[in-house]
Coordinates of C-alpha atoms (C1' of nucleotides) in Angstrom, one line a residue:
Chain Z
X22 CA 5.5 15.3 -6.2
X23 CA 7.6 15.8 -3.1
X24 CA 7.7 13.1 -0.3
X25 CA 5.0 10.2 -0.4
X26 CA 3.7 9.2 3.1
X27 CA 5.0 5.7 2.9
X28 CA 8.5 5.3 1.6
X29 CA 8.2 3.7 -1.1
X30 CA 12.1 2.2 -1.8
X31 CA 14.3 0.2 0.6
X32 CA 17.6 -0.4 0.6
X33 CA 16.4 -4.2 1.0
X34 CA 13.6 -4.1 -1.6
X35 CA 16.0 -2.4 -4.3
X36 CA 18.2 -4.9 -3.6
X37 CA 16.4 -7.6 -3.8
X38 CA 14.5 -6.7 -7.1
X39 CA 17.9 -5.5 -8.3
X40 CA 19.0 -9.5 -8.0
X41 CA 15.6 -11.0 -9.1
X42 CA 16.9 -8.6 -12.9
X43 CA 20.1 -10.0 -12.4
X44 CA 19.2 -13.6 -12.2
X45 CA 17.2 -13.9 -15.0
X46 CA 18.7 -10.9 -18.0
X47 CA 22.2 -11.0 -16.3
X48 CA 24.5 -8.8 -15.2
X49 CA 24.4 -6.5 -18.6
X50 CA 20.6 -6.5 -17.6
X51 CA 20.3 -4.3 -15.1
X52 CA 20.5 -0.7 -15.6
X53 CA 19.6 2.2 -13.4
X54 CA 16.6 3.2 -14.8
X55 CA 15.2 -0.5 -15.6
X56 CA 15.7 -1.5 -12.0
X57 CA 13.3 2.0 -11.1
X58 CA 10.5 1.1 -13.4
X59 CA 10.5 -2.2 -11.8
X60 CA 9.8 -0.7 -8.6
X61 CA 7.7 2.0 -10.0
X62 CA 9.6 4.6 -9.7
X63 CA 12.0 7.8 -11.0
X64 CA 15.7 6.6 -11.6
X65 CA 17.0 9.5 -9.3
X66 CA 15.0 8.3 -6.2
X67 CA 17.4 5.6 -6.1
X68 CA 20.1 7.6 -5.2
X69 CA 18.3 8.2 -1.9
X70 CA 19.0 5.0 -0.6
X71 CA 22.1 4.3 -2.7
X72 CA 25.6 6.3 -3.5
X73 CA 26.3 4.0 -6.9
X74 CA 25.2 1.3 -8.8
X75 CA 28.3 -0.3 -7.0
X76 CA 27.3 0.1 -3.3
X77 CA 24.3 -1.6 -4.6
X78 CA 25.9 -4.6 -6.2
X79 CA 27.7 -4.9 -2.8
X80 CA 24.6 -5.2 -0.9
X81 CA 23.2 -8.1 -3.1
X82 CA 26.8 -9.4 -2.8
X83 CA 26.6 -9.2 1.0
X84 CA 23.1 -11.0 1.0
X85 CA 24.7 -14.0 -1.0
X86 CA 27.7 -14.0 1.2
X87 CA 26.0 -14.6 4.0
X88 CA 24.7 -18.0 3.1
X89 CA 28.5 -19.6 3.6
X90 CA 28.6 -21.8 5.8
X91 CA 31.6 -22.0 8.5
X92 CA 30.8 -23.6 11.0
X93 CA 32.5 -27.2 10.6
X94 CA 35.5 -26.4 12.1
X95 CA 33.5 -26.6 15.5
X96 CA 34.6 -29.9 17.0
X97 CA 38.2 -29.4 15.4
X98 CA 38.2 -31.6 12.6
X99 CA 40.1 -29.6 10.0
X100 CA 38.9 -31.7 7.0
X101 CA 35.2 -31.5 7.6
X102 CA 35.4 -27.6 8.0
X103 CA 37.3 -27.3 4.6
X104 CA 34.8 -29.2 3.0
X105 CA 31.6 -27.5 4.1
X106 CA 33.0 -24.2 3.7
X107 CA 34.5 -24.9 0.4
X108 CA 30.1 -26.8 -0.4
X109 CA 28.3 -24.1 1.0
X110 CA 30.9 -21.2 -0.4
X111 CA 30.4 -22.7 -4.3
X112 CA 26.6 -23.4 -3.5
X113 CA 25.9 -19.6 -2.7
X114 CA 27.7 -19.0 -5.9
X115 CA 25.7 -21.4 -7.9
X116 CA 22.4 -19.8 -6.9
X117 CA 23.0 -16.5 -8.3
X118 CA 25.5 -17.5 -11.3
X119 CA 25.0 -14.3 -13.2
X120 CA 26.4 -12.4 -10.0
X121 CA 29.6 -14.6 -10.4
X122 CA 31.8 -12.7 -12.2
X123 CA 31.1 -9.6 -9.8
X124 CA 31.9 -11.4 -6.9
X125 CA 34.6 -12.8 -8.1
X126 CA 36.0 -9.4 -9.4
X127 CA 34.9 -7.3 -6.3
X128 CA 37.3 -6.4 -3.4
X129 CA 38.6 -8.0 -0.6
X130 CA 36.9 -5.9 1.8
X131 CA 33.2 -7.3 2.1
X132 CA 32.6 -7.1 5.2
X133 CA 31.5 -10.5 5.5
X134 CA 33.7 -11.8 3.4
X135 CA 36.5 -10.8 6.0
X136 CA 34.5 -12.4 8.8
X137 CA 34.3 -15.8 6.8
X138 CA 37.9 -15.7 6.0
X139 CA 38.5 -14.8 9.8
X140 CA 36.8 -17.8 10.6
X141 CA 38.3 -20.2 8.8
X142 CA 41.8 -19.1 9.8
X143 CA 40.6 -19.6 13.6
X144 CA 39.5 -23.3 12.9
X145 CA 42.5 -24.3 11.0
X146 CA 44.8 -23.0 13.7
X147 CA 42.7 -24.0 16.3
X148 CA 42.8 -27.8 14.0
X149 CA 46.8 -27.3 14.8
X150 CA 47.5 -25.9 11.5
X151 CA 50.6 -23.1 11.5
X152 CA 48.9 -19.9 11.4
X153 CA 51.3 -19.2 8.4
X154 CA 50.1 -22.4 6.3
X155 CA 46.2 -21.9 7.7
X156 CA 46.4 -18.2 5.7
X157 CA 47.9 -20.7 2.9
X158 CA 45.1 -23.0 2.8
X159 CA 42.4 -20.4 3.0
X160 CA 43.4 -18.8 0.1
X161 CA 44.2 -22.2 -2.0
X162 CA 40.6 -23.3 -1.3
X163 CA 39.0 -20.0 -1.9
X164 CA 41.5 -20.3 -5.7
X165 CA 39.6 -23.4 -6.1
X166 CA 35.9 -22.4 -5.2
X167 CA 36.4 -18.9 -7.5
X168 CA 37.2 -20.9 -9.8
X169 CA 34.7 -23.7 -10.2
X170 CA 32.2 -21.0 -9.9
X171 CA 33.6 -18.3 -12.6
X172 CA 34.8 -21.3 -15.6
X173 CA 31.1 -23.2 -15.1
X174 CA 28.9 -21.6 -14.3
X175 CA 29.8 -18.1 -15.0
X176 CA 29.1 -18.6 -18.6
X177 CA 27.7 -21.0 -21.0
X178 CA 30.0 -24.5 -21.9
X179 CA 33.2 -25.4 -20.4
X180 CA 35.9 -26.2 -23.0
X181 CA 36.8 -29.5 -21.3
X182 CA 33.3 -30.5 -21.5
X183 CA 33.6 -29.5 -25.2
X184 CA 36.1 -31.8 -25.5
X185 CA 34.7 -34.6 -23.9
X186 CA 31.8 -33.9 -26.1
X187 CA 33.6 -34.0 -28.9
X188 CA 35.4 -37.4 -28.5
X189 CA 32.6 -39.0 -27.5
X190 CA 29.8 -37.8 -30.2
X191 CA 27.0 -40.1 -29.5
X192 CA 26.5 -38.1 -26.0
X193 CA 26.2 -35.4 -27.9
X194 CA 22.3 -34.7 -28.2
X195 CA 21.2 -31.2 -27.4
X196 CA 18.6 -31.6 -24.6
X197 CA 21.5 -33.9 -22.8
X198 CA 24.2 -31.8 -23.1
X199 CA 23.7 -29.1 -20.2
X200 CA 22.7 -32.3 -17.9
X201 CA 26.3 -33.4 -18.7
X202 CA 28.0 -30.2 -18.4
X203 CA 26.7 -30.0 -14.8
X204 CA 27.4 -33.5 -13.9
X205 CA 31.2 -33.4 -15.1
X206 CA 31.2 -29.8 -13.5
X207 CA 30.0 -31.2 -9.8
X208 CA 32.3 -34.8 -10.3
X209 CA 35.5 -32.1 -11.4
X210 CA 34.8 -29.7 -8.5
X211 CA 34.6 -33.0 -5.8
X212 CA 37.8 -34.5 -7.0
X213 CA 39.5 -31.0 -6.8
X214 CA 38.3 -30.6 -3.3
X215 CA 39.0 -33.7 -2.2
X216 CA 42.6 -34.3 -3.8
X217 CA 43.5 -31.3 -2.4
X218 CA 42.2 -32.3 0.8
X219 CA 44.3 -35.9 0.4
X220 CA 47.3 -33.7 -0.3
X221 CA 47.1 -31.8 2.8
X222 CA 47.0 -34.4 4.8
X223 CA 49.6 -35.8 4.1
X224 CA 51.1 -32.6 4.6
X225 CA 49.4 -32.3 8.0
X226 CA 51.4 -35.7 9.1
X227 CA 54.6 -35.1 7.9
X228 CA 54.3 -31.6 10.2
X229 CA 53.4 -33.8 12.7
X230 CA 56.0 -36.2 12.7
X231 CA 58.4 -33.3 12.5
X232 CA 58.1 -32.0 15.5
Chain E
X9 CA 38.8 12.5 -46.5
X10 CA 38.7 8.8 -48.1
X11 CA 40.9 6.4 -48.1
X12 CA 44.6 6.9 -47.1
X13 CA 47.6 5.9 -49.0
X14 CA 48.5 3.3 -46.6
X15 CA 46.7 2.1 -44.2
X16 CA 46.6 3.9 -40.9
X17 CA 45.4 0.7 -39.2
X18 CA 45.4 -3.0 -38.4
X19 CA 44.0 -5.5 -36.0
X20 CA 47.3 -6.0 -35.0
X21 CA 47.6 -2.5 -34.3
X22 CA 44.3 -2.1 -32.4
X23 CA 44.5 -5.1 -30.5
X24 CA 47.8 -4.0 -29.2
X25 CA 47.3 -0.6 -28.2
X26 CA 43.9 -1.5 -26.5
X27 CA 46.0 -4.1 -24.4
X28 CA 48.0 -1.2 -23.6
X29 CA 45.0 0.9 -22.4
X30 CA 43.8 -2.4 -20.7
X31 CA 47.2 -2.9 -18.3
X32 CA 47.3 0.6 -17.4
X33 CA 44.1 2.3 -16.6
X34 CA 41.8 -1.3 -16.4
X35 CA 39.1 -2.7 -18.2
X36 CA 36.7 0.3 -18.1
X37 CA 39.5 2.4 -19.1
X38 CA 38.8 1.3 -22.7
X39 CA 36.6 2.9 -24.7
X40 CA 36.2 2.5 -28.3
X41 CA 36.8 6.3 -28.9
X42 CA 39.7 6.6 -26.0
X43 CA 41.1 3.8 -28.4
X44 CA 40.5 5.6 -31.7
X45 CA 42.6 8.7 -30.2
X46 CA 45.5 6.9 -29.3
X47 CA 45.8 5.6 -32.5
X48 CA 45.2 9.0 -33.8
X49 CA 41.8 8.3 -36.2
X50 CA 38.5 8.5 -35.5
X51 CA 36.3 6.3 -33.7
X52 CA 34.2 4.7 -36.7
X53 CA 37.3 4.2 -38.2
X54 CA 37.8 1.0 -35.3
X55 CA 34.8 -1.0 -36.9
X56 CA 36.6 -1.3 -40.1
X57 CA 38.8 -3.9 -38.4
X58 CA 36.3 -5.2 -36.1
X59 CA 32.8 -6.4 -35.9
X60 CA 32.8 -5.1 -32.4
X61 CA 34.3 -4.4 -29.1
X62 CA 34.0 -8.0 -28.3
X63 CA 35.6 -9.5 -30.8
X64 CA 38.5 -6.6 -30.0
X65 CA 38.6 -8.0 -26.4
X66 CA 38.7 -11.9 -27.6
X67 CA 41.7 -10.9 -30.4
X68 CA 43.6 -9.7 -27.0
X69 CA 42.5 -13.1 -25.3
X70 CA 43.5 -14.9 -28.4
X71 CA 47.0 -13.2 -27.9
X72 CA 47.4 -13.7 -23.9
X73 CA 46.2 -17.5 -24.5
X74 CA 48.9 -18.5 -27.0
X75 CA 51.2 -17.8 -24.0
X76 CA 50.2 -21.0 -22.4
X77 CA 52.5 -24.0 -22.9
X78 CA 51.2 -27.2 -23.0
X79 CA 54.2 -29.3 -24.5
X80 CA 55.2 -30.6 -20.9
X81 CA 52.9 -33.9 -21.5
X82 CA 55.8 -35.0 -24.3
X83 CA 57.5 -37.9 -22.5
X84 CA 54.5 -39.1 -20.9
X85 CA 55.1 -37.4 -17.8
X86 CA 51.4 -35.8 -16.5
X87 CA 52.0 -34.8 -13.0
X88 CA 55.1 -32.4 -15.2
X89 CA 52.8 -32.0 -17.6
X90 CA 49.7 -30.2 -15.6
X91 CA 52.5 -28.7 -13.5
X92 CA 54.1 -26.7 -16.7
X93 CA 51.0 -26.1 -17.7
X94 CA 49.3 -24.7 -14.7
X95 CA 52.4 -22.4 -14.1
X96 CA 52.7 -20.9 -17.4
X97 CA 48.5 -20.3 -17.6
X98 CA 48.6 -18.6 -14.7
X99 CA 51.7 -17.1 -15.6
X100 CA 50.1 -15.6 -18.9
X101 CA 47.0 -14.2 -16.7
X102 CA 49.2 -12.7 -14.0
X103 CA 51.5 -10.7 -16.7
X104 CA 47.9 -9.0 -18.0
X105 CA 45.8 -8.8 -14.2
X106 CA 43.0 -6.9 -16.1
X107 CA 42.1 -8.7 -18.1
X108 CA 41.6 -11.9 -15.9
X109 CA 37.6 -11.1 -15.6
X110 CA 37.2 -10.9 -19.2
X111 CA 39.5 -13.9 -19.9
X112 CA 37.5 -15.9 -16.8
X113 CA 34.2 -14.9 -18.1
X114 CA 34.4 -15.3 -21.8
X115 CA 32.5 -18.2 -23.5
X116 CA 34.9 -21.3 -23.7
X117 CA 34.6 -20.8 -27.6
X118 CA 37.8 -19.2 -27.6
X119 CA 39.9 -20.7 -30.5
X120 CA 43.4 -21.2 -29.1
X121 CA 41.7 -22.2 -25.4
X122 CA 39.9 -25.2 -26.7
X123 CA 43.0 -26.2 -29.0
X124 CA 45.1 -26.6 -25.4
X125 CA 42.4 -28.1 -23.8
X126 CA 42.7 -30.4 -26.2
X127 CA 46.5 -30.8 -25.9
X128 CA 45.7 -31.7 -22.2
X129 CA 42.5 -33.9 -22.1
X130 CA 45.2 -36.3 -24.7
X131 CA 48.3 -35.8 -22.8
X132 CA 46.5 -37.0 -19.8
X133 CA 44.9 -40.2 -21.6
X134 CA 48.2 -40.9 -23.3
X135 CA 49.6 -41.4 -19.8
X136 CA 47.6 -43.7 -18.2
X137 CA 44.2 -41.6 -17.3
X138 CA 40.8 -42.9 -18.4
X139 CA 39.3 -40.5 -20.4
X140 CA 36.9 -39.4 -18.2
X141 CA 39.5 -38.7 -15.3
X142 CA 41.2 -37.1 -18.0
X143 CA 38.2 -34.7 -18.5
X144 CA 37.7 -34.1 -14.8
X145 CA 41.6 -33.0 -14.0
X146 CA 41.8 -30.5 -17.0
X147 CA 38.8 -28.9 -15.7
X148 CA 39.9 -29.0 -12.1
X149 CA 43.2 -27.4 -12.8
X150 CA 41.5 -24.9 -14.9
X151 CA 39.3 -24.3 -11.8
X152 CA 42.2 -23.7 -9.6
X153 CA 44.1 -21.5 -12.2
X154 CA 41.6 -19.0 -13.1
X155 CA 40.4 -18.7 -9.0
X156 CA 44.0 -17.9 -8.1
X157 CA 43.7 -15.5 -11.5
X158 CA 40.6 -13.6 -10.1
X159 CA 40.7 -13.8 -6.2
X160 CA 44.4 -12.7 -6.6
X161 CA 45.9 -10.3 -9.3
X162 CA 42.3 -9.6 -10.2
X163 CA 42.0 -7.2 -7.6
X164 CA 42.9 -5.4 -4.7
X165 CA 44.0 -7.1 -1.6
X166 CA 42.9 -10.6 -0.6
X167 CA 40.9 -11.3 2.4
X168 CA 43.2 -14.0 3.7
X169 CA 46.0 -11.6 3.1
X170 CA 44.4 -8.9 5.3
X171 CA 43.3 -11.5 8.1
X172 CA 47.2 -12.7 7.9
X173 CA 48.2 -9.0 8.3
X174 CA 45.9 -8.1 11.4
X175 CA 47.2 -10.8 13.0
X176 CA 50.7 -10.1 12.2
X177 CA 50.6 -6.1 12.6
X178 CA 53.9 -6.0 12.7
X179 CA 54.3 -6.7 9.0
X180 CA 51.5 -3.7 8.2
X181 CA 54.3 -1.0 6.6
X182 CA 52.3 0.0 3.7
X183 CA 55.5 -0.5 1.3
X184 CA 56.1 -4.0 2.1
X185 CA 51.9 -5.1 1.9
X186 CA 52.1 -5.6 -1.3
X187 CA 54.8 -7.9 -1.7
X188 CA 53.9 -9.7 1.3
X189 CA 50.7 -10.3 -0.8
X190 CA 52.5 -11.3 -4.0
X191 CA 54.3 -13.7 -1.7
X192 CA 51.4 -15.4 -0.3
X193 CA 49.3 -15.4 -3.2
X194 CA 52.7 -17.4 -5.3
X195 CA 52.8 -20.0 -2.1
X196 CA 49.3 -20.5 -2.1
X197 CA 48.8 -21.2 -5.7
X198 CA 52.0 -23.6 -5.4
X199 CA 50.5 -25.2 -2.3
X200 CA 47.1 -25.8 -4.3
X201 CA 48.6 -26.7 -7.2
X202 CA 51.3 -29.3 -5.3
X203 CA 48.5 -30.7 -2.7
X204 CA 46.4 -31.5 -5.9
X205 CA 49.2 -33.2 -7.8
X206 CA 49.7 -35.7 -4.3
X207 CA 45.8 -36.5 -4.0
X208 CA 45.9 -37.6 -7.9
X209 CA 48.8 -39.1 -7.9
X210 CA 47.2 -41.3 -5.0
X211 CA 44.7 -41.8 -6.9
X212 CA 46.7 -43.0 -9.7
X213 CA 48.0 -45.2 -8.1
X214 CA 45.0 -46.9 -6.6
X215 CA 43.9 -46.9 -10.3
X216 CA 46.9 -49.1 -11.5
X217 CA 46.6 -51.4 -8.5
X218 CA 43.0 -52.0 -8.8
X219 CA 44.1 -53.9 -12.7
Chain R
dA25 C1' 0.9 26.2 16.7
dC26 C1' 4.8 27.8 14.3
dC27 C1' 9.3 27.3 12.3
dT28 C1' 13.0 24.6 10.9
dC29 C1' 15.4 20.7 9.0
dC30 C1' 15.7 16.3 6.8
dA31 C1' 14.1 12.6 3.8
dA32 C1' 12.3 11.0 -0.3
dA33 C1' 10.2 11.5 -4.2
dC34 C1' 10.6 14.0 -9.1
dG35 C1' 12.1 16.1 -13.9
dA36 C1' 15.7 17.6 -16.5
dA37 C1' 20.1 17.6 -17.8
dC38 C1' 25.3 16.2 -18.5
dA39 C1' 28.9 13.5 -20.1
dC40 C1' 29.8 9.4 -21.6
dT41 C1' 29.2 4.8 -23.9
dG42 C1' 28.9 1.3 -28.3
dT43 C1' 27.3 1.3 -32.7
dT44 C1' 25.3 2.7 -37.5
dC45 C1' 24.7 5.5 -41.4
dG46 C1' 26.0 8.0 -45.6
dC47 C1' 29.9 10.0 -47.8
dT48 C1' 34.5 10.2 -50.0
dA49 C1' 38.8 8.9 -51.9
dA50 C1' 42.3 5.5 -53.0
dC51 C1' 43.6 1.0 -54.5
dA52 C1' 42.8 -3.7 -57.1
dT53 C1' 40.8 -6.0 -60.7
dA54 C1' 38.4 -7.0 -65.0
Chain C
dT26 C1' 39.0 2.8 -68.6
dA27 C1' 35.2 1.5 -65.8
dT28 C1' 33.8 -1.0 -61.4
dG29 C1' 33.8 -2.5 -56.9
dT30 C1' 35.9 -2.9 -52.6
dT31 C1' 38.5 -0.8 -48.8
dA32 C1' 39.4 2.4 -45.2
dG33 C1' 39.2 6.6 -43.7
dC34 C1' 35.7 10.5 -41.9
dG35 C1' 31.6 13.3 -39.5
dA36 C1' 27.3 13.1 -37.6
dA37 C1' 23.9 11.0 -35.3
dC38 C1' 21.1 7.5 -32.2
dA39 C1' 19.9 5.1 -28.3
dG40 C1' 21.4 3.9 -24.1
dT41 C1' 24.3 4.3 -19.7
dG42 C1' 25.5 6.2 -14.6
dT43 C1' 25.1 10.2 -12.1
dT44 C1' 24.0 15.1 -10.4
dC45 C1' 21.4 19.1 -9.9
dG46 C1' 17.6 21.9 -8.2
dT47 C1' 12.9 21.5 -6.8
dT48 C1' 9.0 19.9 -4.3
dT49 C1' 6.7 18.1 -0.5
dG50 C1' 5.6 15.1 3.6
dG51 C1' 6.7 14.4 8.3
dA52 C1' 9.5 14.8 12.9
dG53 C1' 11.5 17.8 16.6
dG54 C1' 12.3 22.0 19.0
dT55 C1' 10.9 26.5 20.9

DNA sequence: ACCTCCAAACGAACACTGTTCGCTAACATA
DNA sequence: TATGTTAGCGAACAGTGTTCGTTTGGAGGT
């Protein structure tokens, strides 16, 4: 057949229908060769655009990355940039749960991954943090968002909200029961955050009175 | 061939040396047939003692999970209580890293897992904790337990780690980057886990006063 | 205008995966 | 003693990621 006169693959289209496979038949759904009838095509012209199924995962991993949001450390209030980092961070997660695990799994060395964690080390510092305890906090919160993401939703029912469930049967019709899940999963994730948040702050004063 | 005089197998057996397979070469290093060699039998042999390779995996989870130790809640005590059993979950992930993404992902069906959820959610109540708070801090320690799991032991280097190092080049001999890692990680779990106790036990307190 | 080189498609194959089937031989029980 | 279950085996099936060699369109250089 040799080369068509319009490329027909992109590095952004195979991505992008790569994700749309993995959102709805999961991670265990997408396959080489299903991802090129999708787009019409042979499974080795992938490889054009693509060294491994990997590289590939890393680009729709990228493309969800980039929806964090760190930009409320701006007018130096350490708190508020914790918070929307920490929202926006588990948000991102939320909208591709089936990529979860993956992301969660994959290495360090995203690119943009880096850059965020770069960022938030600046604004805590900057906040008056010690750069030692800003690297610290970065991690603790980022322990915290992994979490919530890979225990909820990356897979099915939560065995604390089985538990709940259990003790109190009369909540425990079907079509209710994901509405519940999600509602103790959003309250558990807040009062996380924000304990952890009271916590350091009472850290951050102590430091202050210190010195 | 048929039947041997003594049986050349066991779940006990399997599960065992796959965890073996598991800690040294990683999750993708097992194979059902890899498996069967080691044990020196064939592979059909393996589904003798096993449905599947899933319910191989969840006998190894079953194994890692009775690790955890959730008898600090005996005299009342709950800020001891999640501490002991925070430490010695995490404690239980870290001494089998590879398996973390399995352990994270896998359904919260898990026998033994909802048995010490259990332990906890009552633990809590029985110290002063409405049930619903209860509910809330067994899944939010979870939540910060299996991030630290993943982000940390699950792979490779951490992001925070590697912005700590570039701005501290100094410390960049490869041979001490790892336990310069180790360290971190271990300080940032404790600062997590001790920043979270403070903001509850604030809370706590707040609760008691408000009767 | 010719020649060359690269890019992007293809078809076929390789090595590997989890799992199932039918067969055999030993043990347990009636 | 007959019967059924158990636990081995060998061979096969459908599926996976990936690589190879081939074909052809188009861009750049002489």
């Amino acid at each position: 057949m040799g080369r068509p006169k319009t490329p027909l693959l992109s590095l952004a289209r195979m991505a992008s229908a790569a994700l749309d496979i993995v959102d709805t038949d999961g991670l265990d759904g997408l396959s080489m060769r299903r991802l090129a009838t999708v787009l019409g095509v042979q499974v080795a012209s992938l490889y054009n655009h693509v060294r491994n199924k990997d590289e590939l995962l890393h680009e729709i991993g990228n493309q969800i990355m980039s929806q964090v949001d760190v930009t409320g450390f701006r007018d130096g209030d350490w708190r508020e940039g914790i918070a929307t980092w920490a929202r926006s961070y588990r948000a991102a997660l939320r909208a591709h749960p089936n990529m979860v695990p993956f992301l969660a799994t994959g290495p360090g060395r995203r690119e943009t991954a880096l850059q965020r964690a770069n960022a938030v080390h600046g604004g805590l510092v900057a906040s008056g943090w010690p750069p030692r305890q800003a690297t610290l906090i970065g991690a603790s919160t980022k322990y915290l968002v992994v979490g919530a993401a890979m225990t909820s939703f990356g897979r099915g029912f939560d065995d604390d909200v089985q538990v709940y469930v259990d003790r109190y049967p009369h909540l425990g019709q079907a079509h209710k029961l994901r509405a519940h899940a999600d509602e103790i999963d959003d309250e558990a994730f807040e009062l996380a955050l924000l304990s952890f948040l009271d916590g350091l702050e009472r850290r951050f004063t102590e430091l202050r009175e210190a010195r």
